[in-house]
XYZ file of N, CA and C in Angstrom:
576
model
N 154.840 186.357 177.322
C 153.235 185.635 178.016
C 154.172 184.677 179.074
N 153.289 185.112 180.420
C 153.234 183.867 181.364
C 152.320 183.928 182.381
N 152.154 182.800 182.991
C 151.362 182.715 184.342
C 151.736 183.348 185.600
N 150.775 184.322 185.707
C 151.575 185.281 186.784
C 150.737 184.027 188.093
N 151.433 184.428 189.294
C 151.214 183.733 190.573
C 150.831 184.884 191.710
N 150.109 184.292 192.517
C 149.743 184.954 193.955
C 150.576 185.965 194.144
N 150.469 187.256 194.637
C 149.820 188.055 195.032
C 149.337 189.180 193.912
N 149.545 188.451 192.096
C 149.811 189.463 190.939
C 148.798 190.413 190.964
N 148.839 191.427 191.028
C 147.222 192.178 190.720
C 146.441 191.645 189.892
N 146.440 190.922 189.150
C 145.651 190.618 187.718
C 144.845 189.439 188.196
N 145.359 188.846 189.210
C 144.531 187.646 189.581
C 143.228 188.617 190.557
N 143.367 189.773 190.965
C 142.007 190.138 191.767
C 140.930 191.175 190.757
N 141.957 191.512 189.748
C 141.126 192.220 188.861
C 140.163 191.944 188.218
N 139.262 192.216 188.440
C 137.423 191.832 187.157
C 138.063 192.007 185.999
N 137.627 191.365 185.182
C 137.945 191.180 183.880
C 136.460 191.630 182.822
N 137.187 192.319 182.034
C 135.949 193.017 180.767
C 135.486 191.939 180.134
N 134.089 191.682 179.628
C 133.851 191.309 178.588
C 134.631 191.724 177.020
N 134.716 190.735 176.541
C 135.449 190.563 175.347
C 134.271 191.616 174.077
N 134.831 192.392 173.286
C 133.565 192.875 172.462
C 133.637 192.288 170.734
N 134.970 191.884 171.055
C 135.172 190.939 169.437
C 136.349 190.067 169.599
N 136.183 188.860 168.778
C 137.345 187.775 168.714
C 138.152 188.145 167.456
N 139.280 188.794 167.788
C 140.296 189.471 166.614
C 141.287 187.931 166.452
N 142.317 188.693 165.117
C 143.528 187.602 165.519
C 144.250 187.870 166.906
N 144.312 188.810 167.326
C 144.628 188.903 168.779
C 144.613 188.064 169.824
N 143.573 187.709 170.078
C 142.624 186.728 170.982
C 143.109 185.388 170.481
N 143.112 185.029 168.874
C 143.707 183.732 168.555
C 144.693 183.303 169.038
N 145.845 184.826 168.935
C 147.372 184.533 169.614
C 147.337 184.328 171.116
N 146.426 184.961 172.082
C 146.612 184.802 173.608
C 146.116 183.474 173.720
N 144.898 182.997 172.544
C 144.851 181.237 173.364
C 145.618 180.623 172.953
N 146.309 180.565 171.937
C 147.412 179.734 171.776
C 148.600 179.552 172.685
N 149.011 181.040 172.718
C 149.737 180.895 173.870
C 149.732 180.518 175.044
N 148.253 180.650 175.533
C 147.663 180.261 176.550
C 147.688 178.673 176.298
N 147.154 177.803 175.942
C 147.210 176.669 176.036
C 148.623 176.259 176.004
N 149.693 176.829 175.006
C 151.054 176.320 175.379
C 151.834 176.055 176.777
N 151.164 177.361 177.702
C 151.689 177.464 178.756
C 150.381 176.512 179.887
N 149.452 176.490 179.398
C 148.643 174.949 180.459
C 149.180 174.017 180.617
N 149.915 173.538 178.925
C 150.263 172.176 179.105
C 151.794 172.322 179.531
N 152.579 173.183 179.350
C 153.924 172.910 180.047
C 153.292 173.029 181.580
N 152.469 173.691 182.489
C 152.737 173.496 183.677
C 151.581 172.184 184.143
N 150.867 171.591 183.107
C 150.108 170.192 183.318
C 148.777 170.809 184.037
N 147.993 171.810 183.668
C 146.733 172.119 183.891
C 145.389 171.662 183.386
N 144.532 171.799 183.637
C 143.246 171.606 182.918
C 142.329 172.645 182.425
N 143.189 173.915 183.186
C 142.359 175.100 182.786
C 143.511 176.461 182.633
N 142.754 177.485 182.180
C 143.612 178.495 182.164
C 142.686 179.890 181.559
N 142.529 180.802 182.622
C 141.622 181.713 182.568
C 142.802 183.248 181.897
N 142.090 184.142 181.378
C 142.779 185.366 180.846
C 143.890 185.753 181.934
N 143.037 186.172 183.473
C 143.792 187.130 184.071
C 145.004 186.528 184.714
N 145.164 184.942 184.367
C 146.243 184.098 184.826
C 147.379 184.588 184.342
N 147.035 185.207 183.200
C 148.052 185.830 182.326
C 148.414 187.003 181.991
N 147.769 187.447 182.873
C 147.630 189.231 183.351
C 146.935 190.022 181.685
N 145.897 189.248 181.397
C 145.271 189.749 180.997
C 143.799 189.983 181.216
N 143.403 191.601 181.046
C 142.024 191.617 182.042
C 140.553 191.485 181.159
N 140.507 190.024 180.224
C 139.691 189.873 179.707
C 138.963 188.575 179.901
N 137.341 188.258 179.743
C 136.535 187.557 180.180
C 136.335 185.896 179.279
N 137.607 185.628 179.123
C 137.910 184.352 178.540
C 138.659 183.396 179.510
N 138.530 182.077 178.915
C 139.245 180.790 179.447
C 139.387 179.731 178.528
N 140.167 178.957 178.993
C 140.471 178.105 177.896
C 140.727 176.675 178.425
N 140.328 174.937 178.402
C 140.210 174.351 179.165
C 141.001 173.158 177.968
N 141.150 171.732 178.563
C 141.460 170.865 177.782
C 140.992 169.964 178.876
N 139.867 169.225 178.934
C 139.605 168.247 180.170
C 140.396 167.130 179.392
N 141.572 165.896 178.948
C 142.333 165.808 178.616
C 143.900 166.285 179.298
N 143.977 167.291 179.205
C 145.101 167.839 179.733
C 146.584 167.344 178.832
N 145.989 167.067 177.779
C 147.200 166.158 176.725
C 146.998 167.403 175.656
N 148.382 167.912 175.265
C 148.586 168.323 174.284
C 148.451 167.769 173.000
N 148.348 166.363 173.069
C 148.537 165.781 171.800
C 146.888 165.451 171.623
N 145.645 165.883 172.198
C 144.662 165.936 172.022
C 144.037 167.571 171.879
N 144.125 167.895 170.664
C 143.879 169.161 170.523
C 142.320 169.214 169.941
N 141.820 168.268 170.003
C 140.397 167.842 169.564
C 139.720 168.066 170.869
N 140.178 167.998 172.102
C 139.453 168.187 173.158
C 139.484 169.703 174.207
N 140.301 170.711 172.903
C 140.457 172.129 173.482
C 139.419 172.616 173.177
N 138.937 173.192 174.246
C 138.001 174.706 174.298
C 138.293 176.065 174.885
N 137.599 176.865 174.323
C 137.572 177.849 174.813
C 136.129 178.949 174.780
N 136.293 179.714 175.992
C 134.900 180.013 176.689
C 135.067 181.187 176.790
N 134.424 182.291 175.861
C 134.473 183.578 175.974
C 133.079 184.406 176.565
N 133.193 185.244 177.840
C 132.295 186.188 177.904
C 131.382 184.833 178.796
N 131.854 183.703 179.541
C 130.961 182.883 179.896
C 130.184 183.100 181.056
N 129.059 182.880 181.349
C 128.390 182.974 182.288
C 127.778 181.712 183.153
N 127.454 181.518 184.248
C 127.264 180.563 184.855
C 125.270 180.685 185.099
N 124.557 180.011 184.420
C 123.091 180.401 184.240
C 122.116 179.583 185.206
N 123.211 178.368 185.906
C 122.416 177.579 186.788
C 123.652 176.629 187.532
N 123.071 176.483 188.795
C 123.817 175.593 189.907
C 123.048 174.698 190.554
N 123.357 173.379 190.517
C 122.851 172.639 191.219
C 123.842 171.268 191.743
N 123.405 170.877 193.358
C 124.307 170.798 193.794
C 125.227 170.663 195.076
N 125.985 170.147 195.176
C 127.149 170.474 195.844
C 127.867 169.337 196.217
N 129.103 169.706 195.840
C 130.248 168.754 196.230
C 131.594 169.291 196.676
N 132.721 168.351 197.337
C 133.965 169.153 197.960
C 134.597 167.990 197.408
N 135.756 168.720 196.751
C 136.999 168.544 196.330
C 138.180 169.117 196.141
N 139.271 168.431 195.721
C 140.674 168.945 196.031
C 140.288 169.795 194.811
N 141.514 171.197 194.993
C 141.511 171.715 193.730
C 143.137 172.026 193.848
N 143.641 172.613 192.576
C 145.317 173.642 192.453
C 144.707 174.110 191.425
N 145.957 175.365 191.351
C 145.844 176.595 190.418
C 146.878 176.505 189.944
N 147.215 176.715 188.663
C 148.128 177.172 188.248
C 149.107 178.356 188.710
N 148.337 179.367 189.100
C 148.608 180.651 189.612
C 149.281 180.194 191.079
N 149.041 179.302 191.918
C 149.537 178.641 193.655
C 150.165 177.453 193.633
N 151.340 177.351 192.294
C 151.969 175.498 192.359
C 152.012 174.835 193.448
N 151.300 173.761 193.501
C 151.965 173.105 194.811
C 151.111 173.145 195.702
N 149.784 174.182 195.609
C 148.951 174.607 196.459
C 147.529 173.514 196.377
N 147.385 172.608 196.990
C 145.678 171.967 197.021
C 144.950 172.108 198.304
N 144.002 172.021 197.890
C 142.573 172.149 198.751
C 141.297 172.010 198.750
N 140.992 171.567 199.451
C 139.246 171.018 199.741
C 138.401 172.592 199.269
N 137.809 172.214 198.112
C 136.959 173.317 197.591
C 135.369 172.648 197.512
N 134.127 173.749 197.954
C 133.067 172.828 197.594
C 132.682 173.747 196.790
N 131.849 173.071 195.979
C 131.621 173.426 194.800
C 129.840 173.140 193.835
N 129.529 173.978 192.998
C 128.423 172.853 192.687
C 128.531 171.628 192.018
N 127.841 170.831 192.024
C 127.929 169.768 191.308
C 127.779 169.420 190.035
N 127.030 170.385 189.417
C 126.480 170.679 188.394
C 126.115 172.079 188.140
N 126.518 172.654 186.761
C 126.208 173.886 186.110
C 125.737 173.590 184.583
N 125.295 174.790 183.976
C 124.834 174.682 182.896
C 125.579 176.596 182.605
N 126.507 176.687 181.601
C 127.396 177.669 181.347
C 126.734 178.245 179.945
N 126.778 179.566 179.761
C 126.482 179.822 178.000
C 127.722 180.631 178.082
N 128.336 180.587 176.630
C 129.307 181.855 176.347
C 129.242 181.403 174.923
N 130.573 182.124 174.717
C 130.774 182.330 172.972
C 132.128 181.366 172.781
N 132.052 180.913 171.464
C 133.132 180.193 171.147
C 134.587 181.013 170.514
N 135.059 180.521 170.322
C 136.385 181.223 169.037
C 135.727 181.618 167.918
N 135.054 181.178 167.110
C 134.162 181.095 166.223
C 133.163 182.120 166.576
N 132.804 182.381 167.620
C 131.571 183.447 167.707
C 130.409 183.196 168.624
N 130.244 181.673 168.042
C 129.115 180.706 168.390
C 128.971 181.212 169.602
N 127.330 181.447 169.995
C 126.831 181.105 171.159
C 126.433 179.457 171.432
N 127.276 179.224 172.827
C 127.012 177.694 172.686
C 126.409 177.681 174.644
N 125.261 176.723 175.318
C 125.012 176.302 176.326
C 125.272 175.073 176.494
N 126.200 174.928 177.799
C 126.618 173.542 178.057
C 126.415 173.086 179.352
N 125.512 171.957 179.783
C 126.011 171.698 180.980
C 127.387 170.792 181.247
N 127.168 170.623 182.527
C 128.885 170.403 183.200
C 128.597 169.602 184.214
N 129.405 168.454 184.940
C 128.775 167.725 185.763
C 130.422 167.523 186.459
N 130.663 167.585 187.683
C 131.656 166.689 188.240
C 132.821 167.672 188.097
N 133.981 167.029 187.616
C 135.199 167.785 187.524
C 135.126 169.106 186.380
N 134.408 168.648 185.360
C 134.005 169.677 184.322
C 133.331 171.072 184.942
N 132.434 171.019 186.003
C 131.675 171.469 186.565
C 132.481 171.976 187.444
N 133.116 171.743 187.950
C 134.473 172.223 188.844
C 135.268 173.596 188.477
N 135.947 172.816 186.909
C 136.883 173.575 186.156
C 135.854 174.998 185.582
N 134.676 175.084 185.145
C 134.110 176.003 184.668
C 133.933 177.033 185.975
N 133.652 176.620 187.399
C 133.541 177.519 188.138
C 134.570 178.461 188.637
N 135.824 177.473 188.624
C 136.883 177.631 189.399
C 137.611 179.240 188.289
N 137.270 178.886 186.903
C 137.978 179.865 185.363
C 137.119 180.888 185.533
N 135.929 180.747 185.740
C 134.931 181.710 186.134
C 135.051 182.465 186.831
N 135.448 182.237 188.699
C 135.600 182.587 189.138
C 136.723 183.987 188.957
N 137.803 183.198 188.567
C 139.581 184.017 187.536
C 138.383 185.529 187.148
N 137.851 185.068 186.341
C 137.595 186.193 185.820
C 136.451 187.589 186.663
N 136.401 187.140 187.571
C 135.575 187.802 188.576
C 136.666 188.332 189.513
N 138.025 187.918 189.599
C 138.786 188.477 190.678
C 138.633 187.641 191.927
N 138.100 186.345 191.833
C 137.782 185.697 193.088
C 138.193 184.284 192.592
N 138.983 183.542 194.014
C 140.208 182.587 193.741
C 140.022 181.701 194.922
N 139.922 180.538 194.159
C 139.815 179.423 195.370
C 140.195 179.457 196.830
N 141.065 180.186 196.852
C 141.413 180.473 198.498
C 140.133 181.042 199.318
N 139.625 181.630 198.224
C 138.615 182.613 199.320
C 137.299 181.497 199.736
N 137.497 180.566 198.828
C 136.507 179.319 198.950
C 136.839 178.251 200.032
N 138.039 178.207 200.757
C 138.251 176.973 201.416
C 137.560 177.230 202.861
N 137.030 176.385 203.222
C 136.752 176.605 205.094
C 137.992 177.033 205.838
N 137.215 177.075 207.384
C 138.644 177.483 207.923
C 139.697 176.686 208.590
N 139.829 175.470 208.473
C 141.007 174.257 208.301
C 141.551 174.910 207.260
N 141.594 174.564 206.226
C 141.578 175.236 205.144
C 142.470 176.283 205.018
N 142.195 177.315 205.542
C 142.287 178.755 205.651
C 143.285 178.622 206.394
N 143.392 177.699 207.696
C 144.416 177.937 208.615
C 145.982 176.854 208.193
N 145.375 175.967 207.732
C 146.472 174.887 206.929
C 147.354 175.435 205.334
N 146.709 176.876 204.983
C 147.196 177.455 203.673
C 148.101 178.675 203.982
N 147.803 179.436 205.105
C 148.189 180.393 205.730
C 149.962 180.438 205.537
N 150.946 179.530 205.659
C 151.982 179.908 205.523
C 152.377 179.564 204.122
N 151.541 178.927 203.596
C 152.023 178.682 202.057
C 151.771 179.945 201.196
N 150.566 180.568 201.932
C 150.310 182.118 201.167
C 151.175 182.993 201.541
N 152.007 183.115 202.541
C 152.597 184.006 203.053
C 153.661 183.974 202.151
N 154.023 182.771 201.980
C 155.598 182.488 201.260
C 155.226 182.517 199.800
N 153.964 182.905 199.249
C 154.106 182.892 197.894
C 154.393 184.608 197.691
N 153.374 185.666 198.557
C 153.825 186.905 199.100
C 154.922 187.081 199.181
N 155.712 186.772 200.063
C 157.134 187.163 200.267
C 158.226 186.874 198.852
N 157.593 185.732 198.134
C 158.543 185.363 196.994
C 158.162 186.079 195.694
N 157.265 186.645 195.803
C 156.305 187.898 195.177
C 156.899 189.244 195.474
N 156.901 189.391 196.406
C 158.138 190.959 196.406
C 159.283 190.754 196.593
N 160.165 190.020 196.883
C 161.335 189.958 196.290
C 161.454 190.015 194.910
N 160.876 189.354 193.870
C 161.020 189.583 192.574
C 161.159 190.766 192.384
N 159.649 191.404 192.509
C 159.703 193.019 192.722
C 160.563 193.901 192.984
N 161.136 193.546 194.177
C 162.416 194.245 194.756
C 163.679 194.184 193.649
N 163.664 192.915 193.018
C 164.687 192.406 192.097
C 164.688 193.359 190.719
N 163.389 193.671 190.306
C 162.908 194.017 189.240
C 162.328 193.331 188.130
N 162.245 191.707 188.710
C 161.592 191.085 187.628
C 160.162 191.204 187.478
N 159.325 191.990 188.666
C 157.769 191.844 188.456
C 157.658 193.703 188.756
N 157.303 194.285 187.709
C 157.191 195.866 187.881
C 156.042 195.913 189.240
N 156.431 197.239 189.498
C 155.184 197.489 191.272
C 153.737 197.127 190.905
N 153.254 197.007 191.701
C 152.027 196.770 191.412
C 150.786 198.043 190.893
N 151.558 199.152 191.361
C 150.202 200.629 190.348
C 151.104 200.387 189.022
N 151.810 200.207 188.439
C 152.413 200.063 187.458
C 151.433 198.406 186.683
N 151.350 197.896 187.285
C 150.525 196.739 186.460
C 149.402 196.948 186.756
N 148.627 197.322 187.943
C 147.084 197.893 187.619
C 146.972 199.010 186.288
N 147.613 200.093 186.565
C 147.841 200.634 184.800
C 148.006 200.169 183.818
N 148.504 198.989 183.584
C 148.404 198.199 182.355
C 147.490 197.402 182.041
N 146.465 196.660 183.080
C 145.570 196.668 183.164
C 144.532 197.210 182.761
N 144.180 198.726 183.215
C 143.030 198.984 182.616
C 143.298 199.747 180.838
N 144.469 199.733 180.796
C 145.047 200.040 179.287
C 144.694 199.012 178.164
N 144.899 197.986 179.080
C 144.666 196.654 177.918
C 142.910 196.178 178.101
N 142.081 196.699 179.025
C 140.671 196.726 179.139
C 140.031 197.073 177.975
N 140.689 198.591 177.576
C 140.418 199.450 175.891
C 140.535 198.363 174.534
N 141.350 197.680 174.886
C 141.658 196.556 173.596
C 140.229 195.850 173.359
N 139.078 195.413 174.569
C 139.006 194.459 174.529
C 137.626 194.494 173.679
């Protein structure tokens, strides 16, 4: 398992809800936390590791020593958004690219925990931003879609470089062709 980078097809693939929480999901979660910490991230969604499932992980402390801060949200839905905030966002699938993104200042989210318990959470500021960013991933939406005109112009050359590097990796056989990846994602959906 590794974090995929833009323009990997998994990042635009709409994830499917999980129907069960089993050992396989628990194993995915543990590996994802390891990857997230290794990359110094605050959150990571399943599509970012090539899994077409609706769940994400986060640790607001971003500290592997603070396991008590680890959170897993399965089949999350934002049920309410309030206010507005603009702030800089990055993404582990776009290393080094930080852009100003406008999001709701506070959100209310419903989800299931890894234990299968239904939870409703209210989040503000950075936590609300993380929830919105990760849930967007589950729908194939990316933070680059939400930047204003200046941000789009400023990031254009970096995004082209991501595409060049991705295609180069495919040519060398490090990444399978997109059609193969799409087929695998569809197969994995059956395991939800």
